[in-house]
Amino acid sequence: EGDLAASALGRAELSEALSGLREELAAQHEAVQRGRALKTEPAASEMLEQAPGERVAVQQAIGKSDTELVMARRPAEPPGEGVIRAPAADLQQASKLREAAGVGSDPRRAAIESFLRSWARAWSQQNVEAYLAHYSKEYRPAGGISLQAWSEQRQQRLSKPAFIETQVGNVQIRMIGEARARVIFDQSYRSNMFVDRVVKTLELQRENGGWAIVREFSDGG
């Protein structure tokens, strides 16, 4: 009986010792896991310091054996977010196409477009004096008539209708040297007496700091 009691006591002590060892191992494992988590935090902080201007999303996984850091990084958006910038090659090609079409930042072109609108407006307003002021003294009327006869004819044609509407569109400007230009555009004319639509060409030259019409013809005529 004494031996049996001693054996039972020995087993109890061994079980208690094993239990304590398990608790100690569990505590050590937990400490190791905490150490790993603490060790990763400075790394994340360093990444944030080393990459200012970047968006960093940090997600810590829960319920796993180790702590996980998931870093989602992308460059910060530059100023002017949402602006689409064309590649330099495309911009150069567009510039060449604009030059070939006669489109550019030349202030002479802007002045010519303004001159054309002024001419059409004077016609629509049936302002004979302002309309004729757009023509050069060197203007050569079609049909071989004199400038005086043409001026009288235009005065009659602008004054007779009850109304006139003149519109221009699809304007193309070709510079010819420094002091001349050719302007081709769609012209729509409407009055209570007549309706017409033609492709009009005006040849302009520089005069007195502005532009003046020296030739005018429609469609290839």
Tab-separated table of C-alpha atoms in Angstrom:
chain	number	residue	atom	x	y	z
A	1	GLU	CA	0.000	0.000	0.000
A	2	GLY	CA	2.850	2.376	0.769
A	3	ASP	CA	4.373	1.781	-2.638
A	4	LEU	CA	1.061	2.467	-4.336
A	5	ALA	CA	0.618	5.739	-2.443
A	6	ALA	CA	4.131	6.829	-3.351
A	7	SER	CA	3.498	5.984	-7.004
A	8	ALA	CA	0.246	7.969	-7.052
A	9	LEU	CA	1.973	10.920	-5.413
A	10	GLY	CA	4.751	10.738	-7.968
A	11	ARG	CA	2.276	10.779	-10.837
A	12	ALA	CA	0.468	13.787	-9.370
A	13	GLU	CA	3.718	15.709	-9.008
A	14	LEU	CA	4.714	14.779	-12.552
A	15	SER	CA	1.331	15.905	-13.891
A	16	GLU	CA	1.592	19.185	-11.985
A	17	ALA	CA	5.130	19.701	-13.301
A	18	LEU	CA	4.029	19.005	-16.853
A	19	SER	CA	1.113	21.410	-16.466
A	20	GLY	CA	3.456	24.119	-15.231
A	21	LEU	CA	5.806	23.443	-18.121
A	22	ARG	CA	2.931	23.784	-20.614
A	23	GLU	CA	1.913	27.112	-19.050
A	24	GLU	CA	5.505	28.305	-19.186
A	25	LEU	CA	5.837	27.248	-22.845
A	26	ALA	CA	2.512	28.962	-23.702
A	27	ALA	CA	3.693	32.160	-21.989
A	28	GLN	CA	6.984	32.026	-23.857
A	29	HIS	CA	5.169	31.480	-27.169
A	30	GLU	CA	2.857	34.433	-26.478
A	31	ALA	CA	5.865	36.599	-25.629
A	32	VAL	CA	7.538	35.541	-28.852
A	33	GLN	CA	4.419	36.436	-30.833
A	34	ARG	CA	4.183	39.829	-29.137
A	35	GLY	CA	7.837	40.400	-29.843
A	36	ARG	CA	7.282	39.700	-33.511
A	37	ALA	CA	4.368	42.131	-33.689
A	38	LEU	CA	6.354	44.850	-31.911
A	39	LYS	CA	9.289	44.201	-34.179
A	40	THR	CA	7.234	44.784	-37.330
A	41	GLU	CA	5.795	48.141	-36.196
A	42	PRO	CA	9.036	50.148	-36.579
A	43	ALA	CA	9.441	48.660	-40.052
A	44	ALA	CA	6.059	50.008	-41.081
A	45	SER	CA	6.913	53.374	-39.521
A	46	GLU	CA	10.221	53.456	-41.377
A	47	MET	CA	8.450	52.717	-44.636
A	48	LEU	CA	6.105	55.616	-44.035
A	49	GLU	CA	9.051	57.916	-43.300
A	50	GLN	CA	11.000	56.697	-46.311
A	51	ALA	CA	8.071	57.136	-48.658
A	52	PRO	CA	6.415	60.499	-47.950
A	53	GLY	CA	3.621	61.273	-50.350
A	54	GLU	CA	2.660	57.631	-50.760
A	55	ARG	CA	-0.579	56.137	-49.592
A	56	VAL	CA	0.067	53.186	-47.309
A	57	ALA	CA	-2.677	50.873	-46.096
A	58	VAL	CA	-1.708	48.594	-43.224
A	59	GLN	CA	-3.966	45.723	-42.231
A	60	GLN	CA	-3.146	43.465	-39.288
A	61	ALA	CA	-4.536	39.972	-39.596
A	62	ILE	CA	-6.387	38.714	-36.542
A	63	GLY	CA	-6.623	35.108	-35.312
A	64	LYS	CA	-3.513	33.769	-37.054
A	65	SER	CA	-0.363	32.306	-35.612
A	66	ASP	CA	1.703	35.303	-36.697
A	67	THR	CA	0.892	38.955	-37.122
A	68	GLU	CA	0.732	39.871	-40.811
A	69	LEU	CA	1.244	43.290	-42.323
A	70	VAL	CA	-0.241	43.827	-45.722
A	71	MET	CA	1.188	46.940	-47.388
A	72	ALA	CA	-0.688	48.429	-50.319
A	73	ARG	CA	1.401	51.207	-51.782
A	74	ARG	CA	0.996	53.501	-54.798
A	75	PRO	CA	2.511	56.888	-55.712
A	76	ALA	CA	0.724	59.996	-54.574
A	77	GLU	CA	-1.413	61.655	-57.222
A	78	PRO	CA	0.338	64.669	-58.727
A	79	PRO	CA	-1.164	68.169	-58.696
A	80	GLY	CA	-3.853	68.569	-61.299
A	81	GLU	CA	-5.352	65.128	-60.681
A	82	GLY	CA	-7.793	64.192	-63.420
A	83	VAL	CA	-5.944	66.124	-66.145
A	84	ILE	CA	-5.075	63.877	-69.058
A	85	ARG	CA	-1.706	64.695	-70.557
A	86	ALA	CA	-0.947	63.554	-74.091
A	87	PRO	CA	2.472	62.044	-74.795
A	88	ALA	CA	5.031	64.485	-76.155
A	89	ALA	CA	5.114	62.676	-79.510
A	90	ASP	CA	1.347	63.106	-79.892
A	91	LEU	CA	1.590	66.798	-79.039
A	92	GLN	CA	4.307	67.280	-81.635
A	93	GLN	CA	2.227	65.484	-84.251
A	94	ALA	CA	-0.820	67.592	-83.374
A	95	SER	CA	1.283	70.731	-83.684
A	96	LYS	CA	2.434	69.674	-87.161
A	97	LEU	CA	-1.147	68.988	-88.210
A	98	ARG	CA	-2.249	72.383	-86.902
A	99	GLU	CA	0.529	74.088	-88.829
A	100	ALA	CA	-0.369	72.185	-92.003
A	101	ALA	CA	-3.992	73.266	-91.597
A	102	GLY	CA	-2.968	76.849	-91.002
A	103	VAL	CA	-3.951	76.852	-87.333
A	104	GLY	CA	-1.648	78.376	-84.779
A	105	SER	CA	-1.024	81.119	-82.300
A	106	ASP	CA	-0.024	83.709	-84.947
A	107	PRO	CA	-1.760	86.957	-83.889
A	108	ARG	CA	-2.319	87.772	-87.561
A	109	ARG	CA	-4.721	84.849	-87.796
A	110	ALA	CA	-6.755	86.073	-84.839
A	111	ALA	CA	-6.913	89.532	-86.434
A	112	ILE	CA	-8.070	88.020	-89.740
A	113	GLU	CA	-10.815	85.998	-88.032
A	114	SER	CA	-11.981	89.150	-86.255
A	115	PHE	CA	-11.914	91.037	-89.570
A	116	LEU	CA	-14.024	88.308	-91.218
A	117	ARG	CA	-16.654	88.417	-88.467
A	118	SER	CA	-16.773	92.204	-88.704
A	119	TRP	CA	-17.305	92.008	-92.473
A	120	ALA	CA	-20.166	89.492	-92.130
A	121	ARG	CA	-21.745	91.511	-89.315
A	122	ALA	CA	-21.735	94.741	-91.344
A	123	TRP	CA	-23.360	92.854	-94.223
A	124	SER	CA	-26.048	91.377	-91.957
A	125	GLN	CA	-26.722	94.777	-90.399
A	126	GLN	CA	-27.000	96.260	-93.920
A	127	ASN	CA	-24.473	98.881	-92.889
A	128	VAL	CA	-23.219	99.849	-96.334
A	129	GLU	CA	-20.501	102.225	-95.160
A	130	ALA	CA	-19.015	99.725	-92.691
A	131	TYR	CA	-19.316	96.921	-95.244
A	132	LEU	CA	-17.464	98.823	-97.996
A	133	ALA	CA	-14.788	99.894	-95.502
A	134	HIS	CA	-13.574	96.275	-95.455
A	135	TYR	CA	-12.492	96.535	-99.102
A	136	SER	CA	-9.194	97.955	-100.330
A	137	LYS	CA	-9.014	100.805	-102.833
A	138	GLU	CA	-7.074	98.257	-104.869
A	139	TYR	CA	-10.019	95.826	-104.856
A	140	ARG	CA	-10.667	94.305	-108.265
A	141	PRO	CA	-14.362	93.443	-108.759
A	142	ALA	CA	-15.305	90.343	-110.751
A	143	GLY	CA	-16.660	90.864	-114.242
A	144	GLY	CA	-14.279	93.685	-115.067
A	145	ILE	CA	-16.529	96.487	-113.739
A	146	SER	CA	-15.039	99.543	-112.061
A	147	LEU	CA	-14.702	99.868	-108.320
A	148	GLN	CA	-17.171	102.766	-108.368
A	149	ALA	CA	-19.804	100.797	-110.286
A	150	TRP	CA	-19.331	97.794	-107.975
A	151	SER	CA	-19.701	100.003	-104.869
A	152	GLU	CA	-23.008	101.424	-106.148
A	153	GLN	CA	-24.248	97.929	-106.976
A	154	ARG	CA	-23.382	96.657	-103.486
A	155	GLN	CA	-25.094	99.629	-101.854
A	156	GLN	CA	-28.298	98.778	-103.707
A	157	ARG	CA	-28.130	95.074	-102.889
A	158	LEU	CA	-27.517	95.675	-99.182
A	159	SER	CA	-30.273	98.298	-98.862
A	160	LYS	CA	-33.091	96.647	-100.822
A	161	PRO	CA	-33.912	93.486	-98.765
A	162	ALA	CA	-36.072	93.773	-95.657
A	163	PHE	CA	-33.453	91.752	-93.773
A	164	ILE	CA	-30.153	89.990	-94.391
A	165	GLU	CA	-28.504	87.185	-92.450
A	166	THR	CA	-24.919	86.300	-93.351
A	167	GLN	CA	-23.003	83.557	-91.548
A	168	VAL	CA	-19.490	82.201	-92.046
A	169	GLY	CA	-18.019	78.876	-90.931
A	170	ASN	CA	-15.287	76.297	-91.499
A	171	VAL	CA	-12.754	79.102	-91.840
A	172	GLN	CA	-9.320	78.234	-93.257
A	173	ILE	CA	-6.546	80.824	-93.329
A	174	ARG	CA	-3.392	80.591	-95.390
A	175	MET	CA	-0.732	83.213	-94.846
A	176	ILE	CA	1.090	84.383	-97.974
A	177	GLY	CA	4.192	86.158	-96.769
A	178	GLU	CA	3.972	88.788	-94.064
A	179	ALA	CA	1.334	91.059	-95.596
A	180	ARG	CA	-1.081	88.854	-97.535
A	181	ALA	CA	-3.505	86.050	-96.708
A	182	ARG	CA	-6.100	83.867	-98.360
A	183	VAL	CA	-9.260	83.001	-96.412
A	184	ILE	CA	-11.587	80.194	-97.527
A	185	PHE	CA	-14.872	79.579	-95.707
A	186	ASP	CA	-18.498	78.457	-96.013
A	187	GLN	CA	-20.832	81.416	-96.489
A	188	SER	CA	-24.565	81.227	-95.830
A	189	TYR	CA	-26.728	84.121	-97.034
A	190	ARG	CA	-30.430	84.552	-96.416
A	191	SER	CA	-32.818	87.442	-96.997
A	192	ASN	CA	-36.509	87.866	-97.758
A	193	MET	CA	-35.532	87.857	-101.439
A	194	PHE	CA	-32.780	85.283	-101.831
A	195	VAL	CA	-31.106	82.304	-100.131
A	196	ASP	CA	-27.621	81.119	-101.031
A	197	ARG	CA	-24.786	79.001	-99.718
A	198	VAL	CA	-21.324	79.047	-101.295
A	199	VAL	CA	-17.670	78.448	-100.569
A	200	LYS	CA	-16.186	81.930	-100.524
A	201	THR	CA	-12.558	82.996	-100.926
A	202	LEU	CA	-11.227	86.366	-99.824
A	203	GLU	CA	-7.720	87.545	-100.582
A	204	LEU	CA	-6.508	90.068	-98.027
A	205	GLN	CA	-3.589	92.414	-97.711
A	206	ARG	CA	-2.264	94.559	-94.886
A	207	GLU	CA	-3.269	98.209	-95.042
A	208	ASN	CA	-2.918	100.947	-92.429
A	209	GLY	CA	-2.286	98.484	-89.613
A	210	GLY	CA	-5.272	96.305	-90.524
A	211	TRP	CA	-6.552	94.018	-93.266
A	212	ALA	CA	-8.497	94.793	-96.465
A	213	ILE	CA	-10.091	92.696	-99.209
A	214	VAL	CA	-8.381	92.893	-102.607
A	215	ARG	CA	-10.141	89.948	-104.283
A	216	GLU	CA	-13.377	88.023	-103.676
A	217	PHE	CA	-14.780	85.025	-105.474
A	218	SER	CA	-17.045	82.031	-104.829
A	219	ASP	CA	-16.526	78.313	-105.479
A	220	GLY	CA	-13.702	78.400	-108.082
A	221	GLY	CA	-15.164	81.313	-109.981
